[in-house]
Amino acid sequence: MSQSILPTIMSGNNRHIVLFGRTGSGKTSIFDQLVGEDRLEAEVKVGVSNAKFNPIVGRCRLGHAGEVTVIDTAGLDDVNELGSEQAQRTRNIIRRADIALYVINIQEFDRDARAALQRADAWMRRNMVPYLQVFNRCDEAYAGDIAKLKLEFPDAIFISTHTPGSVSLLRTRLSQMVRALAEKENPLVPEKLIQKGDYVLMLVPDSGLIHEYEIMMELMRRGARCVIINEDDLEVTLQEVPRIDLVVAYARSFGKVRDIVPEDIPLTSYSLLYGLQGGVLEDFIEGAHAIGTLTKDSHVLIAVGDRKSEIYKEIGRIKIPRAMRRLIGEELQIDYSFGLDLPENLNQYDMVIHDTDARMSVRSVRAHVAICKEAGVPIANYGTILASLAGILDRCKQALLPEEQESE
Ligand SMILES: Nc1nc2c(ncn2[C@@H]2O[C@H](COP(=O)(O)OP(=O)(O)OP(=O)(O)O)[C@@H](O)[C@H]2O)c(=O)[nH]1
Ligand SMILES: [Mg+2]
């Protein structure tokens, strides 16, 4: 599969379930049964039915949990396998998954396979991917062995693709897992940020609402009253409207807005709200603090999802580099990466700044945060960097993550 197909299959709002595991464990057999029964669309068969090098994608309906995307990957004998492009690609797919299935051939569950499972387990936890251990080929195993393993791995599922009905057990389990994900999801507007009847001032550009619309609708659903204005009208509106409980601005206008909006009115941005929803805002805030450690010899990477996006052209290309060089030194080296994958050589950077692209799924953003954490490189997004450059990072943090809430 060419790299360019990956973004297509890995974006979109469907939940993604990835099958991975050692060679011959039965991933493709499980994939065929999950997808085959209720196939809604033929998979992207680029390498023609060969998952050796190409992930294969299909869709499957999981009862109440709705439609999910299922991805079959090539055998990966050890999740920590280095050096191979295929292993790297598989890891990147797993990192973006909502749920991963680690498929184990129960017949070959020897010491070596156990050690591989432990490494996979540690890796999955580090990358924050919910996963399920699937012991396959149980038709060939002794009942006593299965019973022992069930005690040892109480959360695992034991199936066989050769036994009719076995995969429906897996479907049921997956459906539960998918529904549990939805329950854990953060709301787009945090519970305590606004109350019914609050007045929210929303700054929007002349070009009209696009992603702001989603936040506005969420505010309205929660009973807030939204006043939508152009940035130039901020000062006069603040005087005319008797009460404002929240201001949602563009992070790029923080520099202007911070002096106009009184300190006691919470101030935030669209990108900060999206970061909070994705569960990565705290990481981004921590990453943005690293600005204070940069010197003129530092090396910064701006990771951009879509090089054609207006936000990148305005913020990533011009505004942030200019402001950072003014602060740190003209010599500050800034590189760019494009697309869904971060470059391999992350270690050489002192900081990664993540593009705010609403088309990039929460899954991808989380994966990037996990990858940077693993590499020990601070990662921020446009919103937190712009807040930091405007000197209001703490103020923005206080609005969305007030101290007293953290201990709850
Ligand atoms: N007895 C038995 N054989 C199975 C079962 N599931 C899969 N197999 C067989 O195991 C072999 C490998 O299965 P695949 O589904 O291709 O395994 P895979 O994990 O996709 O293999 P790679 O893609 O090469 O890593 C095939 O011959 C399958 O027919 C099972 O539940 N019981
Ligand atoms: Mg296969």
Coordinates of C-alpha atoms and ligand atoms in Angstrom, one line a residue:
M1 CA 0.0 0.0 0.0
S2 CA 1.3 3.4 -0.8
Q3 CA 1.7 5.7 2.1
S4 CA -0.9 8.0 0.6
I5 CA -3.7 5.6 1.1
L6 CA -3.1 5.4 4.9
P7 CA -4.6 8.8 5.7
T8 CA -7.8 7.9 3.8
I9 CA -8.3 4.7 5.8
M10 CA -7.2 6.1 9.1
S11 CA -9.3 9.2 9.1
G12 CA -13.1 9.5 9.3
N13 CA -15.2 9.1 12.3
N14 CA -15.7 5.4 12.4
R15 CA -14.2 3.5 15.2
H16 CA -11.1 1.6 14.1
I17 CA -10.4 -1.9 15.2
V18 CA -6.9 -3.3 14.3
L19 CA -5.9 -7.0 14.3
F20 CA -2.3 -7.6 15.1
G21 CA -0.2 -10.4 16.4
R22 CA 2.4 -13.0 15.5
T23 CA 2.5 -14.6 12.0
G24 CA -0.1 -17.2 11.4
S25 CA -2.0 -16.5 14.6
G26 CA -5.2 -16.2 12.6
K27 CA -5.7 -12.5 12.1
T28 CA -6.8 -12.7 8.5
S29 CA -9.2 -15.6 9.3
I30 CA -10.8 -13.4 12.1
F31 CA -10.9 -10.4 9.8
D32 CA -12.7 -12.4 7.1
Q33 CA -15.3 -13.5 9.6
L34 CA -15.8 -10.1 11.1
V35 CA -16.1 -8.3 7.9
G36 CA -17.3 -11.1 5.6
E37 CA -20.6 -11.7 7.4
D38 CA -21.8 -8.1 7.0
R39 CA -19.5 -6.6 4.5
L40 CA -20.6 -3.2 3.6
E41 CA -17.8 -2.3 1.4
A42 CA -15.0 -4.1 -0.3
E43 CA -11.6 -3.5 1.4
V44 CA -8.9 -1.4 -0.1
K45 CA -7.1 -4.3 -1.7
V46 CA -3.9 -2.7 -2.8
G47 CA -1.6 -5.6 -2.4
V48 CA -4.3 -8.1 -3.5
S49 CA -5.3 -10.1 -0.4
N50 CA -1.9 -10.1 1.0
A51 CA -1.6 -8.6 4.4
K52 CA 2.1 -9.4 4.5
F53 CA 3.0 -5.9 3.7
N54 CA -0.3 -4.1 3.3
P55 CA -2.9 -3.6 5.9
I56 CA -6.3 -4.6 4.6
V57 CA -9.4 -2.7 5.5
G58 CA -13.0 -3.7 5.8
R59 CA -16.2 -2.6 7.5
C60 CA -18.3 -4.4 9.9
R61 CA -21.5 -3.6 11.8
L62 CA -21.5 -4.4 15.5
G63 CA -25.1 -4.3 16.6
H64 CA -25.9 -1.3 18.7
A65 CA -22.3 -0.1 18.5
G66 CA -22.8 0.7 14.8
E67 CA -20.4 0.4 12.0
V68 CA -16.7 0.0 12.6
T69 CA -13.7 -0.2 10.4
V70 CA -11.6 -3.3 10.8
I71 CA -7.9 -3.4 9.7
D72 CA -5.9 -6.6 9.2
T73 CA -2.1 -6.2 9.5
A74 CA 0.9 -8.2 8.7
G75 CA 2.3 -10.6 11.2
L76 CA 4.4 -8.8 13.8
D77 CA 6.4 -11.3 15.9
D78 CA 7.6 -8.7 18.3
V79 CA 6.0 -5.3 18.8
N80 CA 9.4 -3.8 19.6
E81 CA 10.9 -5.1 16.4
L82 CA 13.2 -2.5 15.1
G83 CA 14.4 -1.5 11.8
S84 CA 11.7 -2.9 9.6
E85 CA 9.5 -0.5 7.8
Q86 CA 6.7 -2.9 8.0
A87 CA 6.9 -3.2 11.8
Q88 CA 7.0 0.6 12.0
R89 CA 3.9 0.9 9.8
T90 CA 2.0 -1.7 11.8
R91 CA 2.8 0.2 15.0
N92 CA 1.6 3.4 13.5
I93 CA -1.7 1.8 12.6
I94 CA -2.1 0.3 16.0
R95 CA -1.3 3.7 17.7
R96 CA -4.2 5.2 15.8
A97 CA -6.7 2.4 16.6
D98 CA -9.6 2.8 18.9
I99 CA -9.3 -0.8 19.9
A100 CA -6.6 -3.4 19.0
L101 CA -7.0 -7.1 19.0
Y102 CA -3.8 -9.0 19.9
V103 CA -4.3 -12.4 18.3
I104 CA -2.5 -15.3 19.8
N105 CA -2.2 -18.9 18.5
I106 CA -3.1 -20.8 21.6
Q107 CA -1.2 -23.8 20.2
E108 CA 2.0 -21.9 20.1
F109 CA 1.8 -20.1 23.4
D110 CA 5.2 -21.0 24.6
R111 CA 7.7 -19.0 26.6
D112 CA 8.7 -16.9 23.6
A113 CA 5.1 -16.1 22.8
R114 CA 4.4 -15.2 26.4
A115 CA 7.4 -12.8 26.5
A116 CA 6.1 -11.3 23.2
L117 CA 2.7 -10.8 24.8
Q118 CA 4.2 -9.1 27.8
R119 CA 6.1 -6.7 25.6
A120 CA 3.0 -6.0 23.5
D121 CA 1.0 -5.4 26.7
A122 CA 3.5 -2.8 28.0
W123 CA 3.6 -1.2 24.6
M124 CA -0.2 -0.9 24.4
R125 CA -0.4 0.6 27.8
R126 CA 2.3 3.2 27.0
N127 CA 0.4 4.1 23.8
M128 CA -2.9 4.2 25.5
V129 CA -4.6 1.9 23.0
P130 CA -7.4 -0.2 24.6
Y131 CA -6.8 -3.8 23.5
L132 CA -8.2 -7.3 23.9
Q133 CA -6.2 -10.5 23.9
V134 CA -7.7 -13.0 21.6
F135 CA -6.6 -16.6 22.0
N136 CA -7.4 -18.2 18.7
R137 CA -7.3 -21.8 17.4
C138 CA -9.0 -23.1 20.6
D139 CA -10.5 -25.9 18.5
E140 CA -7.1 -27.6 18.5
A141 CA -6.3 -27.0 22.2
Y142 CA -7.0 -29.2 25.2
A143 CA -9.9 -28.1 27.3
G144 CA -7.6 -28.2 30.4
D145 CA -5.1 -25.9 28.9
I146 CA -7.8 -23.5 27.9
A147 CA -9.2 -23.5 31.4
K148 CA -5.8 -22.7 32.9
L149 CA -5.2 -19.9 30.5
K150 CA -8.7 -18.5 31.2
L151 CA -7.7 -18.2 34.9
E152 CA -4.4 -16.6 34.0
F153 CA -5.9 -14.2 31.5
P154 CA -9.4 -13.4 32.8
D155 CA -10.0 -10.5 30.4
A156 CA -9.0 -12.4 27.3
I157 CA -11.3 -14.0 24.9
F158 CA -11.0 -17.6 23.6
I159 CA -12.2 -18.4 20.2
S160 CA -11.7 -20.4 17.0
T161 CA -12.4 -19.3 13.5
H162 CA -13.1 -23.0 12.7
T163 CA -15.9 -23.2 15.2
P164 CA -19.2 -21.8 14.1
G165 CA -20.5 -19.1 16.4
S166 CA -17.2 -18.4 18.0
V167 CA -16.6 -15.2 16.3
S168 CA -20.0 -13.9 17.3
L169 CA -18.6 -14.0 20.9
L170 CA -15.9 -11.7 19.7
R171 CA -18.4 -9.4 18.1
T172 CA -20.4 -9.1 21.3
R173 CA -17.3 -8.3 23.2
L174 CA -16.2 -5.7 20.7
S175 CA -19.6 -4.1 20.7
Q176 CA -19.3 -3.7 24.5
M177 CA -15.8 -2.2 24.1
V178 CA -16.9 0.2 21.5
R179 CA -19.8 1.4 23.6
A180 CA -17.6 1.8 26.6
L181 CA -15.3 4.1 24.5
A182 CA -18.2 6.4 23.8
E183 CA -19.0 6.7 27.5
K184 CA -15.5 7.7 28.3
E185 CA -15.4 10.4 25.7
N186 CA -15.0 13.9 26.9
P187 CA -17.7 16.4 25.9
L188 CA -16.7 19.1 23.5
V189 CA -17.6 21.7 26.1
P190 CA -16.6 20.7 29.6
E191 CA -19.4 20.2 32.1
K192 CA -18.3 23.0 34.5
L193 CA -17.3 25.5 31.9
I194 CA -20.8 26.9 31.3
Q195 CA -24.2 26.7 32.9
K196 CA -27.6 27.1 31.5
G197 CA -28.3 30.7 30.7
D198 CA -24.7 31.7 30.5
Y199 CA -23.6 34.2 27.8
V200 CA -20.8 33.1 25.6
L201 CA -19.0 35.5 23.3
M202 CA -17.7 33.7 20.2
L203 CA -15.3 35.3 17.9
V204 CA -15.5 34.1 14.3
P205 CA -13.8 35.2 11.1
D206 CA -15.4 36.9 8.2
S207 CA -15.1 33.7 6.2
G208 CA -17.9 32.2 8.3
L209 CA -18.4 29.2 10.6
I210 CA -17.0 25.9 9.9
H211 CA -15.6 24.0 12.9
E212 CA -16.8 26.7 15.2
Y213 CA -20.3 25.6 14.3
E214 CA -19.9 22.3 16.2
I215 CA -18.8 24.1 19.4
M216 CA -21.6 26.6 19.0
M217 CA -24.2 23.9 18.7
E218 CA -22.9 22.1 21.7
L219 CA -23.0 25.4 23.7
M220 CA -26.6 26.0 22.6
R221 CA -27.6 22.4 23.5
R222 CA -26.4 23.1 26.9
G223 CA -28.5 26.1 27.3
A224 CA -25.9 28.8 26.7
R225 CA -26.7 32.0 24.8
C226 CA -24.1 32.6 22.1
V227 CA -23.2 36.1 20.9
I228 CA -21.3 35.7 17.6
I229 CA -19.1 38.6 16.7
N230 CA -16.2 39.6 14.5
E231 CA -13.0 40.3 16.4
D232 CA -13.1 44.0 15.7
D233 CA -16.4 44.3 17.6
L234 CA -15.0 42.7 20.8
E235 CA -14.4 45.8 22.8
V236 CA -17.8 47.4 22.1
T237 CA -19.7 44.1 22.6
L238 CA -18.1 43.7 26.0
Q239 CA -19.4 47.1 26.9
E240 CA -22.9 46.5 25.5
V241 CA -23.7 43.0 26.8
P242 CA -24.3 43.2 30.5
R243 CA -22.9 39.8 31.3
I244 CA -20.3 37.6 29.6
D245 CA -19.4 34.3 31.1
L246 CA -17.0 33.0 28.6
V247 CA -15.1 34.1 25.5
V248 CA -14.1 31.7 22.8
A249 CA -11.6 33.3 20.5
Y250 CA -9.1 32.1 17.9
A251 CA -5.8 31.2 19.5
R252 CA -4.1 33.3 16.8
S253 CA -5.8 36.4 18.2
F254 CA -4.9 35.8 21.8
G255 CA -2.3 38.6 21.6
K256 CA -5.0 41.1 20.8
V257 CA -7.8 39.6 22.8
R258 CA -6.1 39.1 26.1
D259 CA -5.9 42.8 26.9
I260 CA -9.5 43.5 25.9
V261 CA -11.2 40.6 27.8
P262 CA -11.2 41.4 31.5
E263 CA -9.2 38.9 33.6
D264 CA -12.2 37.6 35.5
I265 CA -13.9 36.4 32.3
P266 CA -12.7 32.9 31.3
L267 CA -11.0 33.0 27.9
T268 CA -10.4 30.0 25.6
S269 CA -10.0 29.0 22.0
Y270 CA -11.5 26.5 19.6
S271 CA -8.2 24.6 19.4
L272 CA -7.9 24.4 23.2
L273 CA -11.5 23.0 23.5
Y274 CA -10.7 20.4 20.8
G275 CA -7.5 19.5 22.7
L276 CA -9.5 19.1 25.9
Q277 CA -12.0 16.9 24.2
G278 CA -9.2 14.7 22.8
G279 CA -7.8 14.3 26.3
V280 CA -4.5 15.8 25.3
L281 CA -4.8 19.3 26.6
E282 CA -2.7 18.7 29.7
D283 CA 0.0 17.2 27.6
F284 CA 0.0 20.1 25.2
I285 CA 0.1 22.6 28.1
E286 CA 3.1 20.8 29.6
G287 CA 4.7 20.7 26.1
A288 CA 4.1 24.4 25.6
H289 CA 6.0 25.1 28.9
A290 CA 9.1 23.8 27.2
I291 CA 9.2 27.0 25.2
G292 CA 11.0 28.4 28.2
T293 CA 13.9 25.9 27.8
L294 CA 14.5 26.5 24.1
T295 CA 17.6 28.4 22.9
K296 CA 18.6 29.7 19.6
D297 CA 20.4 26.4 18.9
S298 CA 17.2 24.4 19.5
H299 CA 15.4 22.5 16.8
V300 CA 11.6 22.6 16.5
L301 CA 9.4 20.4 14.4
I302 CA 6.0 21.6 13.2
A303 CA 3.9 18.6 12.4
V304 CA 1.3 19.4 9.8
G305 CA -1.6 17.2 8.8
D306 CA -2.5 19.0 5.6
R307 CA -0.1 21.3 3.9
K308 CA -3.0 22.9 1.9
S309 CA -4.9 24.0 5.0
E310 CA -5.3 27.7 5.6
I311 CA -4.5 27.3 9.3
Y312 CA -1.1 25.9 8.4
K313 CA -0.4 28.6 5.9
E314 CA -1.2 31.4 8.3
I315 CA -0.2 30.0 11.7
G316 CA 2.3 27.2 11.2
R317 CA 4.1 28.7 8.3
I318 CA 4.2 32.4 9.4
K319 CA 2.8 33.4 12.7
I320 CA 4.3 30.8 15.0
P321 CA 7.8 30.8 13.5
R322 CA 8.0 34.6 13.5
A323 CA 6.9 34.9 17.1
M324 CA 9.2 32.1 18.3
R325 CA 12.2 33.5 16.5
R326 CA 11.5 36.9 17.9
L327 CA 11.4 35.4 21.4
I328 CA 14.2 32.9 21.1
G329 CA 16.5 34.0 18.3
E330 CA 16.4 34.3 14.6
E331 CA 18.7 31.2 14.3
L332 CA 16.0 28.9 15.8
Q333 CA 15.7 26.0 13.4
I334 CA 12.2 25.0 12.4
D335 CA 11.4 21.9 10.3
Y336 CA 8.1 20.7 9.0
S337 CA 6.6 17.3 8.5
F338 CA 3.5 16.6 6.5
G339 CA 0.9 13.9 6.7
L340 CA -0.3 11.6 9.4
D341 CA 3.1 10.1 10.3
L342 CA 5.6 11.8 12.4
P343 CA 9.2 11.5 11.2
E344 CA 11.4 8.7 12.6
N345 CA 14.1 11.0 13.9
L346 CA 12.0 12.7 16.5
N347 CA 14.8 12.6 19.1
Q348 CA 16.7 15.3 17.3
Y349 CA 14.0 17.8 18.1
D350 CA 13.6 19.8 21.3
M351 CA 9.9 20.4 20.7
V352 CA 7.1 19.3 18.4
I353 CA 4.3 21.6 17.6
H354 CA 1.2 19.9 16.4
D355 CA -0.9 21.4 13.7
T356 CA -4.6 22.0 14.7
D357 CA -6.4 20.4 11.8
A358 CA -10.0 19.6 12.6
R359 CA -9.9 16.9 9.9
M360 CA -7.3 15.0 11.8
S361 CA -9.0 12.6 14.1
V362 CA -8.6 12.6 17.8
R363 CA -7.1 9.2 17.4
S364 CA -4.2 10.5 15.3
V365 CA -3.6 13.4 17.7
R366 CA -3.5 11.1 20.7
A367 CA -1.1 8.8 18.8
H368 CA 1.2 11.6 18.1
V369 CA 1.2 12.7 21.7
A370 CA 2.0 9.1 22.7
I371 CA 4.8 8.8 20.2
C372 CA 6.4 12.1 21.3
K373 CA 6.1 11.1 25.0
E374 CA 7.9 7.8 24.1
A375 CA 10.6 9.8 22.4
G376 CA 10.8 12.2 25.3
V377 CA 10.1 15.2 23.2
P378 CA 7.6 17.9 24.5
I379 CA 4.6 18.3 22.2
A380 CA 2.3 21.3 22.1
N381 CA -0.4 22.4 19.6
Y382 CA -0.9 25.7 17.9
G383 CA -3.4 26.8 20.6
T384 CA -1.1 26.2 23.6
I385 CA 1.9 27.7 21.8
L386 CA 0.0 30.8 20.9
A387 CA -1.4 31.1 24.4
S388 CA 2.1 30.7 25.7
L389 CA 3.5 33.3 23.3
A390 CA 0.7 35.7 24.4
G391 CA 1.6 35.1 28.0
I392 CA -1.8 33.6 28.9
L393 CA -1.2 29.9 29.1
D394 CA -2.0 29.7 32.8
R395 CA -5.0 31.8 32.3
C396 CA -6.3 29.5 29.6
K397 CA -5.4 26.5 31.7
Q398 CA -7.4 27.9 34.6
A399 CA -10.4 28.4 32.4
L400 CA -10.5 24.8 31.2
L401 CA -8.7 22.8 33.8
P402 CA -9.3 24.7 37.1
E403 CA -7.0 23.5 39.9
E404 CA -9.8 22.3 42.2
Q405 CA -11.1 20.0 39.5
E406 CA -7.9 18.2 39.1
S407 CA -8.1 16.4 42.4
E408 CA -11.5 15.0 41.6
Ligands
LIG1 N1 -7.4 -25.1 13.5 C1 -7.5 -23.8 13.3 N2 -6.8 -23.2 12.3 C2 -7.0 -21.9 12.1 C3 -7.8 -21.1 13.0 N3 -7.7 -19.8 12.6 C4 -6.9 -19.8 11.5 N4 -6.4 -21.0 11.3 C5 -5.5 -21.4 10.2 O1 -4.2 -20.8 10.5 C6 -3.5 -20.4 9.3 C7 -3.1 -19.0 9.4 O2 -4.2 -18.2 9.5 P1 -4.3 -16.7 9.0 O3 -5.6 -16.2 9.3 O4 -3.8 -16.5 7.7 O5 -3.2 -16.1 10.0 P2 -2.6 -14.6 10.0 O6 -2.4 -14.3 11.4 O7 -3.4 -13.8 9.2 O8 -1.2 -14.9 9.3 P3 -0.1 -13.8 8.8 O9 -0.9 -12.8 8.1 O10 0.8 -14.6 7.9 O11 0.6 -13.3 10.0 C8 -4.5 -20.7 8.2 O12 -4.1 -21.9 7.6 C9 -5.8 -20.8 8.9 O13 -6.7 -21.6 8.2 C10 -8.5 -21.8 14.0 O14 -9.3 -21.2 14.8 N5 -8.3 -23.1 14.1
MG2 MG -2.8 -12.5 7.6

